[in-house]
Coordinates of C-alpha atoms and ligand atoms in Angstrom, one line a residue:
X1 CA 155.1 120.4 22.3
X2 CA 158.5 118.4 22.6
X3 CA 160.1 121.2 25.0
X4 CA 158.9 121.0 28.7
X5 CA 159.1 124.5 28.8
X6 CA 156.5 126.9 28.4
X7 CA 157.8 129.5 26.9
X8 CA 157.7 128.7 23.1
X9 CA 160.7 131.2 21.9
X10 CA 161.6 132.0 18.3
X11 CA 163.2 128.9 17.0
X12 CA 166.1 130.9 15.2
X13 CA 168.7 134.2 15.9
X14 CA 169.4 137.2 14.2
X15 CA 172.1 137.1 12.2
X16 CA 171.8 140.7 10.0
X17 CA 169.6 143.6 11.4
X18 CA 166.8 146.2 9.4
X19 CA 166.3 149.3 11.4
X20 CA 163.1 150.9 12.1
X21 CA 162.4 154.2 11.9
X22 CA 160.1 156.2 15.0
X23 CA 157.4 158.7 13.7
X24 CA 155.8 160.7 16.1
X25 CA 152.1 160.8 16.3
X26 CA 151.7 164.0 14.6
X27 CA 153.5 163.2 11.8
X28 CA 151.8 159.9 11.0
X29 CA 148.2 162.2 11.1
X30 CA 150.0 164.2 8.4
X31 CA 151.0 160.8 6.2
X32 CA 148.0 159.3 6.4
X33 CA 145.9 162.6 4.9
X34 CA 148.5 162.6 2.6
X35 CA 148.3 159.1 1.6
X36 CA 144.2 159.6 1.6
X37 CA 143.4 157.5 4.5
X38 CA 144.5 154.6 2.4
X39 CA 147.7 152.4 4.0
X40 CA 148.8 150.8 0.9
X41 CA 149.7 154.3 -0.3
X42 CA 151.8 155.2 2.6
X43 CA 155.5 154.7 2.1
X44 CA 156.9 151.1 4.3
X45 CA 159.3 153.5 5.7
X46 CA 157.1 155.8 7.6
X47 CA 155.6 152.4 8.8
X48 CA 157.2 151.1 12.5
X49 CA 155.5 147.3 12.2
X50 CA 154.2 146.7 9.2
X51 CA 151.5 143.9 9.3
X52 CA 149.9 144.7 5.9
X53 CA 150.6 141.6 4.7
X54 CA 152.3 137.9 5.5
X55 CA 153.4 137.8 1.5
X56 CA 157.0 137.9 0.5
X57 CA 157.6 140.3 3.8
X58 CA 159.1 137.1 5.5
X59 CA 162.9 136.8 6.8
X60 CA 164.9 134.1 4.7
X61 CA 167.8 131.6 6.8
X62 CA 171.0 131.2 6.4
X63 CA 170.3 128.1 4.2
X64 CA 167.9 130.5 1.7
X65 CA 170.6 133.0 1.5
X66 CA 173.5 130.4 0.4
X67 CA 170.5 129.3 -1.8
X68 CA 170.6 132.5 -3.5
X69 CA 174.4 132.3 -4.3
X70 CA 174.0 128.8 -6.1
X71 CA 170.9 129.9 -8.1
X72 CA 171.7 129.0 -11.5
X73 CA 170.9 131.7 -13.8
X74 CA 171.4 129.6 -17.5
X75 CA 167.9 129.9 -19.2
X76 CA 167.1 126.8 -20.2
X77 CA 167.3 123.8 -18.0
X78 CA 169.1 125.3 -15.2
X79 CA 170.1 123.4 -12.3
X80 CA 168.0 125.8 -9.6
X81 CA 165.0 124.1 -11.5
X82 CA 165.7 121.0 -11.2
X83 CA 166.2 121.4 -7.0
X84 CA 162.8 123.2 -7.5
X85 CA 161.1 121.1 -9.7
X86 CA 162.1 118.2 -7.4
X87 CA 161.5 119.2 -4.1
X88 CA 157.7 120.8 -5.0
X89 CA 156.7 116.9 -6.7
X90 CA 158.3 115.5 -3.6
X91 CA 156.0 117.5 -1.5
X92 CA 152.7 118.0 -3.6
X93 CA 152.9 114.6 -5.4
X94 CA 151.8 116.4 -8.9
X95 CA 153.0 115.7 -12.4
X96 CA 153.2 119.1 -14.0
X97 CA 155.3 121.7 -12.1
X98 CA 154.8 124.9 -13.9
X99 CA 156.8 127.8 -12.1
X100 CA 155.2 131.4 -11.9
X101 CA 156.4 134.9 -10.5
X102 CA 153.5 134.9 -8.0
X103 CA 150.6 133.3 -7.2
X104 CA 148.7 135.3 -9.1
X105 CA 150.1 134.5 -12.1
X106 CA 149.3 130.6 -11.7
X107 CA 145.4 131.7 -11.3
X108 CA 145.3 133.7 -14.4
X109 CA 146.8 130.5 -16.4
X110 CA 144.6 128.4 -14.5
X111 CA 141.5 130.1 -15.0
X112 CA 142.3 130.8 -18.8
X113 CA 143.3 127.0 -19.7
X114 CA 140.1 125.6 -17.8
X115 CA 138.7 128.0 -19.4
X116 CA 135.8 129.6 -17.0
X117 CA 134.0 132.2 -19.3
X118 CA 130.1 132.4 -18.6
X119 CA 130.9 129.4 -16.0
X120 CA 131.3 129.3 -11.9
X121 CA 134.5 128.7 -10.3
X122 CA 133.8 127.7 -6.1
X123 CA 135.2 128.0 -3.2
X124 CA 135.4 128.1 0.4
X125 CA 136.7 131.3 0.4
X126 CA 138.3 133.0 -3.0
X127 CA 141.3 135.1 -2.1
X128 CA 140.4 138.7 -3.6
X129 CA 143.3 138.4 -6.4
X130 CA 141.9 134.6 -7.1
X131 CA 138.0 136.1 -7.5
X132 CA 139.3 139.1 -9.3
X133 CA 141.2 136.7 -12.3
X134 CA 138.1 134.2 -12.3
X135 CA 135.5 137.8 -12.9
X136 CA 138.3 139.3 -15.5
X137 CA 137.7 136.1 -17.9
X138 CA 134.1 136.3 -17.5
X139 CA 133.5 133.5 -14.9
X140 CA 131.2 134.1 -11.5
X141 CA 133.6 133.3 -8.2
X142 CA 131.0 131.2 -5.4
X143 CA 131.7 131.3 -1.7
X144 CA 130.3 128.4 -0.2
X145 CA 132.2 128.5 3.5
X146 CA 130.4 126.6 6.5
X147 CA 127.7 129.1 7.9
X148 CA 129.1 129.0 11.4
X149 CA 132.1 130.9 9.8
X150 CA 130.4 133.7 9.5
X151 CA 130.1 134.6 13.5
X152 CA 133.8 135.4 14.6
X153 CA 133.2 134.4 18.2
X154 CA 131.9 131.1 17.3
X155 CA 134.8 128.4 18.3
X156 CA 135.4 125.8 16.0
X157 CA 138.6 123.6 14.8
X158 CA 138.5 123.5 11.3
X159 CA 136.1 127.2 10.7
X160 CA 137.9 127.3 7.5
X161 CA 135.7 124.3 6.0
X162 CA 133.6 124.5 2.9
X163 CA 129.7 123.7 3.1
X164 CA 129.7 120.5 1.2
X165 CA 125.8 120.5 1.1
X166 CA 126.0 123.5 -0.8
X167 CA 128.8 122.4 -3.2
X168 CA 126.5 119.3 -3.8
X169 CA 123.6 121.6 -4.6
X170 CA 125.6 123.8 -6.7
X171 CA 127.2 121.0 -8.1
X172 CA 123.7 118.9 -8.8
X173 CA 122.3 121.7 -9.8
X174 CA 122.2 124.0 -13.5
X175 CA 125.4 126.3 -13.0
X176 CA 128.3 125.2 -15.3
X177 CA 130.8 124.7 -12.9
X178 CA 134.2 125.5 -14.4
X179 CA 135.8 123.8 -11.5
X180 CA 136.1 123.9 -7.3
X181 CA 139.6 125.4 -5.7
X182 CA 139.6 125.2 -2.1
X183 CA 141.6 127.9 0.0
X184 CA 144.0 126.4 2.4
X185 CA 144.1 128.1 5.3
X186 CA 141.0 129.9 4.2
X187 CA 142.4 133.3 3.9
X188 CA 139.8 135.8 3.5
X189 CA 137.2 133.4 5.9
X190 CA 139.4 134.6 9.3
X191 CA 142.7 132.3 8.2
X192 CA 141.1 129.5 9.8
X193 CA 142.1 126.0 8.4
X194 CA 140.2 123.5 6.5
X195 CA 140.1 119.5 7.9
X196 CA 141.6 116.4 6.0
X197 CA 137.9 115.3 6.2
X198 CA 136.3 118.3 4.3
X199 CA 139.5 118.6 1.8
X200 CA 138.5 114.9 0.9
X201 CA 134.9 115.6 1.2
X202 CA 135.2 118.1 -1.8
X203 CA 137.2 115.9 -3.6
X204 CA 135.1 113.5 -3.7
X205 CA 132.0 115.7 -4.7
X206 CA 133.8 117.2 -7.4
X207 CA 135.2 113.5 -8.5
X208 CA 131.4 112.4 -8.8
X209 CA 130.3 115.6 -10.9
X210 CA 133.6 115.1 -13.3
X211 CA 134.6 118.8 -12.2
X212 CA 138.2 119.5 -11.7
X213 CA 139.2 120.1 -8.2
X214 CA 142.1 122.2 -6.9
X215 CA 144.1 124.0 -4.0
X216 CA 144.6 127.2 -3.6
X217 CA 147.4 125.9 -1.7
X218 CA 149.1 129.5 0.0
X219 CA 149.7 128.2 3.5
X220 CA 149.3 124.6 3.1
X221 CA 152.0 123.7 5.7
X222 CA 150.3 125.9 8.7
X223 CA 147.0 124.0 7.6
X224 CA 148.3 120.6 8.0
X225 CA 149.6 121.6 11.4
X226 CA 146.7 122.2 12.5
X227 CA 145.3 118.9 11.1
X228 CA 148.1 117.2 13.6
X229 CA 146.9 119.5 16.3
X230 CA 143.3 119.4 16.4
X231 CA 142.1 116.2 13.8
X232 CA 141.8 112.4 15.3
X233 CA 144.4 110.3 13.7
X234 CA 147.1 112.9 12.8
X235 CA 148.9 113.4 16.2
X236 CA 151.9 111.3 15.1
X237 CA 152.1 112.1 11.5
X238 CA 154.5 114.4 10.1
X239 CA 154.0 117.4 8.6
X240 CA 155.2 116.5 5.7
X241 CA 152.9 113.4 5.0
X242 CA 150.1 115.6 6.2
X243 CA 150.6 117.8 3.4
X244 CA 151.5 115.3 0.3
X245 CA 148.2 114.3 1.8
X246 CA 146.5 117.1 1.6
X247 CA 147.8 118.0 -1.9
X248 CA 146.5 114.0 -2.7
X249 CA 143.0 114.6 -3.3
X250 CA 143.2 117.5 -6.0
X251 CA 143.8 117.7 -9.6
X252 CA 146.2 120.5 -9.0
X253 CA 147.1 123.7 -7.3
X254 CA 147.9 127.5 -7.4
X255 CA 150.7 128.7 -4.8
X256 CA 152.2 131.6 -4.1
X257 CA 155.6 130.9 -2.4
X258 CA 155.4 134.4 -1.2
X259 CA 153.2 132.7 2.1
X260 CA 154.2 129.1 2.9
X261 CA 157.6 129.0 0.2
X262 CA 159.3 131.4 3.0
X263 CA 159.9 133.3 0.1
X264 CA 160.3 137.2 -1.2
X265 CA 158.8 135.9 -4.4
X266 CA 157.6 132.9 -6.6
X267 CA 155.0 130.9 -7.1
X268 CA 153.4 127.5 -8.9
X269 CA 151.0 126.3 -10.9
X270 CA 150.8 122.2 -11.0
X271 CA 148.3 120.1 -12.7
X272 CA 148.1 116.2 -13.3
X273 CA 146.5 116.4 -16.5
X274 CA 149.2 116.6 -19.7
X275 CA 147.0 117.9 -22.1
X276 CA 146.3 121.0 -19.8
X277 CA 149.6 121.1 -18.3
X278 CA 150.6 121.6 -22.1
X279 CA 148.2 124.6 -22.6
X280 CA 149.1 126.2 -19.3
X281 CA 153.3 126.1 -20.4
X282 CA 152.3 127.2 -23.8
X283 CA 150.8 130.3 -22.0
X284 CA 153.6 130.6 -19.8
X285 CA 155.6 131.4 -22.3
X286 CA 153.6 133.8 -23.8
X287 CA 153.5 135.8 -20.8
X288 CA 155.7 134.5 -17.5
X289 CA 158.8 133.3 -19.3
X290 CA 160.2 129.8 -20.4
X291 CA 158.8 126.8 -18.6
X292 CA 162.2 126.4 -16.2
X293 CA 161.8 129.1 -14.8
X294 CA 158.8 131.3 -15.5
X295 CA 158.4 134.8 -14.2
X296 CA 161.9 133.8 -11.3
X297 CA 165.6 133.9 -11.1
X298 CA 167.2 130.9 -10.9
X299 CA 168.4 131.9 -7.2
X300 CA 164.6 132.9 -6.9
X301 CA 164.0 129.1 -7.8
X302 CA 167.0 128.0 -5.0
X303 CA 165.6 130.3 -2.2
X304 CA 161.9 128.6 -2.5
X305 CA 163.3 125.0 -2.7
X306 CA 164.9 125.5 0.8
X307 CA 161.8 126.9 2.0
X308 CA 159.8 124.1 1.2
X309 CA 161.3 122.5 3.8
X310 CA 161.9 124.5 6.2
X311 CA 158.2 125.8 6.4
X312 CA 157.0 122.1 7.6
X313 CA 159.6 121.9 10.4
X314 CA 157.8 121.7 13.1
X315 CA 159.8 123.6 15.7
X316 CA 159.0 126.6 12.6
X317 CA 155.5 126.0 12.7
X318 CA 154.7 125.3 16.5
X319 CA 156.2 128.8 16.9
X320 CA 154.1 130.2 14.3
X321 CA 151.0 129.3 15.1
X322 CA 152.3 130.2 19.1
X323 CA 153.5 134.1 18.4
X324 CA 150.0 134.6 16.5
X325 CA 147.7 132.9 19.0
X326 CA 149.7 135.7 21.7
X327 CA 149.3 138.6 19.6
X328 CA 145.4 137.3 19.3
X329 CA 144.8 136.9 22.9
X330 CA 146.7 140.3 23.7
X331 CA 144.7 142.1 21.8
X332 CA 141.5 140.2 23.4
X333 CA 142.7 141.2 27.0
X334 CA 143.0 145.0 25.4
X335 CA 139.4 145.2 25.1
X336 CA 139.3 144.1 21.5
X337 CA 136.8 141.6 19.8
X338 CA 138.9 139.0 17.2
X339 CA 138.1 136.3 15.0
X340 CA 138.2 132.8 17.2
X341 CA 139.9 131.3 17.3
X342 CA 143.3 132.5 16.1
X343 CA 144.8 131.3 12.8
X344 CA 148.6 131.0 11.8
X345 CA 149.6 134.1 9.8
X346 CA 147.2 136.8 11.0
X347 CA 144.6 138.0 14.0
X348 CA 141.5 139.5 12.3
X349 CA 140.0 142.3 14.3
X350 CA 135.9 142.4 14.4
X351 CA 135.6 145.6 13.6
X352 CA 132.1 145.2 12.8
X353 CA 131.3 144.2 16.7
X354 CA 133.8 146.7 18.1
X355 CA 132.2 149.9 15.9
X356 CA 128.8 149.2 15.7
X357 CA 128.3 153.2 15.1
X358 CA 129.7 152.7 11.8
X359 CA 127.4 151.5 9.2
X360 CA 129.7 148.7 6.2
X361 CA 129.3 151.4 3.6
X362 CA 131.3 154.1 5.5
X363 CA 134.6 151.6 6.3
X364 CA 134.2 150.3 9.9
X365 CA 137.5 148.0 9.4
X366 CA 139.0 150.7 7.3
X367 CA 138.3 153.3 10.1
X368 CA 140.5 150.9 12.6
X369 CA 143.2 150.4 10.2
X370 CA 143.9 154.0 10.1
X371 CA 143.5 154.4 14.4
X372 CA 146.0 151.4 14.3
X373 CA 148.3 153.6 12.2
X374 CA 147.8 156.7 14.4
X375 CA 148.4 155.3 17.6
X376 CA 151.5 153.7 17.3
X377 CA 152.3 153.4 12.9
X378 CA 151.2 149.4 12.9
X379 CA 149.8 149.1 9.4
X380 CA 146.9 146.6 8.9
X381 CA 144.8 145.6 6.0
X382 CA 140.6 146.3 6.2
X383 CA 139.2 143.1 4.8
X384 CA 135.5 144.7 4.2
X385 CA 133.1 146.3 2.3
X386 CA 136.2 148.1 0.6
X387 CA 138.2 145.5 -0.3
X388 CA 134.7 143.3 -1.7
X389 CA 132.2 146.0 -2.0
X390 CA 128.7 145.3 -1.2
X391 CA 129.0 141.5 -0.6
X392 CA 131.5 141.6 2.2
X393 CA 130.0 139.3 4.8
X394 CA 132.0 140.6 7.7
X395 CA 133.9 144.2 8.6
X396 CA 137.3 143.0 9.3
X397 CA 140.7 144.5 10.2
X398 CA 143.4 141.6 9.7
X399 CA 147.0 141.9 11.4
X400 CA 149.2 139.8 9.3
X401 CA 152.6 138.2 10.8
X402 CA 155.7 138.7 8.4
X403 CA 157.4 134.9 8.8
X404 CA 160.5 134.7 11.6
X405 CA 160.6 139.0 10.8
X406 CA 159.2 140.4 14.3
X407 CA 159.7 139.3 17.7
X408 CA 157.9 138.7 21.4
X409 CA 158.8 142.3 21.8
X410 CA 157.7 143.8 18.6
X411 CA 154.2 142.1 19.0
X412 CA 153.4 143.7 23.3
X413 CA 154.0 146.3 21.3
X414 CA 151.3 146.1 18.8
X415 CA 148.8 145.0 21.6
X416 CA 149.7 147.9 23.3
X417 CA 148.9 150.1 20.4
X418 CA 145.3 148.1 20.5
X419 CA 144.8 149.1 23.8
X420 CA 145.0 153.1 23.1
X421 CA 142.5 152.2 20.1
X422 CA 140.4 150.3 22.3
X423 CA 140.4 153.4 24.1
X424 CA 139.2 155.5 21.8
X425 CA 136.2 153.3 20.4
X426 CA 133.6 155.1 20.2
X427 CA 134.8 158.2 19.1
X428 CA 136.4 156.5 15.8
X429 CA 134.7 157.8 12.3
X430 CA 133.8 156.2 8.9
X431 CA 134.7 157.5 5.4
X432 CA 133.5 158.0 2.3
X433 CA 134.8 156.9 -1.1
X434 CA 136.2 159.8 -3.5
X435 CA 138.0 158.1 -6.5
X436 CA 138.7 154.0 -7.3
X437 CA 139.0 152.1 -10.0
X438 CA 137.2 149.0 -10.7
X439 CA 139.2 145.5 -9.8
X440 CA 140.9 145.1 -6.4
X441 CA 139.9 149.0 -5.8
X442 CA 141.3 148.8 -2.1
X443 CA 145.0 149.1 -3.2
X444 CA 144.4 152.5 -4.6
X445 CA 141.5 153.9 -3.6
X446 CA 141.3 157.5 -2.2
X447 CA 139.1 158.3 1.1
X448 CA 137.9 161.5 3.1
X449 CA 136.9 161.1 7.0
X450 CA 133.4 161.9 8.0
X451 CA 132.0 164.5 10.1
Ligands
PLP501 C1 148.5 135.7 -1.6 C2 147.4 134.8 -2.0 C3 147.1 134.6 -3.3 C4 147.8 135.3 -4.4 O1 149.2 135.2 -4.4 P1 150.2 136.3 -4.9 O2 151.6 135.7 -4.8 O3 150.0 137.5 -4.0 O4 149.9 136.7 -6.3 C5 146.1 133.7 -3.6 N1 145.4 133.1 -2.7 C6 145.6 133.3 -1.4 C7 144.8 132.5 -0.4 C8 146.6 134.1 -1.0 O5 146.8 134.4 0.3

């Protein structure tokens, strides 16, 4: 955007190198029988690009790294928090910062502080570890995206959105609503981001019904990027105000610094309330750690301070958005059907449309994953019937982009792999379930191919 160029290149160099390892084709057959058709249980070095996830897998800078020499490591009152503490109120605006190991470690507090037994906690999307905590303490998790969502060819700017009819209905209505956290980008909904207009649109509904609303606030920065790009009225804003924004209308927020903190680990949990900000520290105790520093390092606590700021650069983030929209559009031109249009950290695959032969309870998205794996070792996550069951809306295969970790090269690469598994379409098979347990059953689940 403020290069005439058109080639948008990877705003950084590599200054230290992690080899890759080559498998041949035969082999990876032989790991992934091993592994039971399952790619979480297949070991990352028998993996060449791994795009299982975006979460902790990113690189850190220079900056980071020096960060992680300074990190104070004195229990109480260390000076890491204090350039952690400061830098996430900066941003996010909010009272209480209450540090965490991960992300999901803030929802659990969350969830058991608001207290959401035998109540309804909403959302645009709830991420599978956010749905999983609210379930586990007796609550019922509520999807309530826009309906055009659910078609992955339909274009729209802000598909993340919530359906703010709905919430008024459910909110009007007889559920007890514990309270509504929006998912920014929406993660499991395709990635896509959610507009300034619908983040205060929500607010204010929940604001009328006196129900707490909050952020699930993951990838906050590449959402308010694509506020500037695509909503009137933010073109000459910076990122930054964009997000303390953003973070503006809600109560609080859950984050996982292992997305938008540029971050191997970490995570928050902030409120504005003191009374519950009190509760939630007194159970962070209990089970995270003291309340400077929670479940981190105090160089874990230096490393996500600097990457607060460097993940709303926006040199950072017009090449983000740039490398993911080419890996989407690759895999397009291959012959493969994706989720429009592209999101910042990850391309989803419509496995559904592209393997129409294979019904949703024989793992259309799961069957791609393991083709992806075969052809050319690219590991990908099946968002589907096996990671949600029965109420999966949509059979998904999602390539997630590691931050600043793979580059132009690595990613004609991948599309080329799509192209062989284009190739091979109709000849793909399902699989059948032979042992799981009962929460978040796709990171250990065992499969067997059919026929
Ligand atoms: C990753 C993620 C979480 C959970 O964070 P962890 O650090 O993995 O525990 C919650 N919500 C969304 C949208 C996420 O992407």
């Amino acid at each position: 955007m403020n290069s005439p160029m058109k080639t948008i290149i990877e705003p950084f160099r590599i200054k230290s190198v992690e080899p890759l390892r080559m498998t041949t084709r035969e082999e990876r057959c032989e790991i992934l029988a091993r592994a039971h058709y399952n790619l979480f249980r297949v070991r990352a070095e028998d993996v060449l690009i791994d795009l299982l996830t975006d979460s902790g897998t990113g690189a850190m800078s220079s900056e980071q790294w020096a960060g992680i020499m300074r990190g104070d490591e004195s229990y109480a009152h260390a000076r890491s928090w204090y350039r952690f503490r400061d830098r996430v109120q900066a941003l996010t605006g909010f009272e209480h910062i209450i540090p965490t190991h991960q992300g999901r470690a803030a929802e659990r507090i969350l969830f058991s502080c608001l207290g959401v037994e035998g109540k309804t906690v909403a959302s645009n999307n709830l991420f599978d570890t956010t749905r999983a905590n609210v379930e586990y303490l007796g609550g019922r998790g509520v999807d309530l995206p826009i309906p055009e969502s659910l078609i992955p060819s339909r274009e729209l700017p802000f598909k993340g959105n919530m359906d703010l009819e709905a919430l008024e209905a459910l909110l009007a209505g007889d559920a007890d609503v514990a309270c509504v956290i929006l998912t920014v980008t929406n993660n499991s909904g395709g990635g896509q981001p959610v507009s300034m207009a619908n983040i205060a649109g929500a607010s204010q509904l929940c604001r009328n019904h006196g129900v707490p609303f909050y952020l699930d606030a993951c990838r906050f920065a590449e959402n308010a990027y694509f506020i500037k790009l695509r909503e009137e009225g933010f073109a000459d804003r910076a990122v930054e105000s964009i997000a303390h924004e953003i973070f503006s209308h809600a109560d609080g927020a859950t984050f996982s610094a292992k997305k938008d903190g540029l971050a191997n680990i970490g995570g928050f949990l902030a409120a504005n309330d003191d009374h519950l900000a009190a509760q939630e520290q007194e159970l962070l105790i209990l089970s995270e750690g003291f309340p400077t520093y929670g479940g981190l390092a105090g160089r874990d606590l230096e490393a996500i301070a600097v990457g607060l700021v460097e993940v709303v650069q926006e040199d950072y983030l017009e090449y983000r958005l740039a490398s993911t929209c080419y890996l989407g559009e690759g895999l397009e031109r291959a012959g493969l059907p994706i989720v429009r249009p592209p999101g910042a950290h990850a391309i989803y695959i419509d496995a559904g449309a592209f393997l129409p032969h294979i019904p949703n309870v024989q793992f259309p998205a799961q069957s791609l994953c393991c083709a992806f794996y075969e052809e050319g070792g690219v590991r990908g996550v099946e968002i589907g019937t096996l990671m949600f069951g029965e109420s999966a809306k949509l059979e998904l295969l999602r390539l997630a982009i590691p931050r600043r970790v793979y580059t132009q090269s690595h990613i004609d690469y991948v599309v080329e792999v799509g192209g062989q598994v284009a190739k091979r379409g109709c000849d793909l098979r399902g699989f059948r379930l032979a042992k799981a347990p009962k929460v978040l059953r796709h990171f250990s689940a065992e499969l067997e191919p059919l026929g």
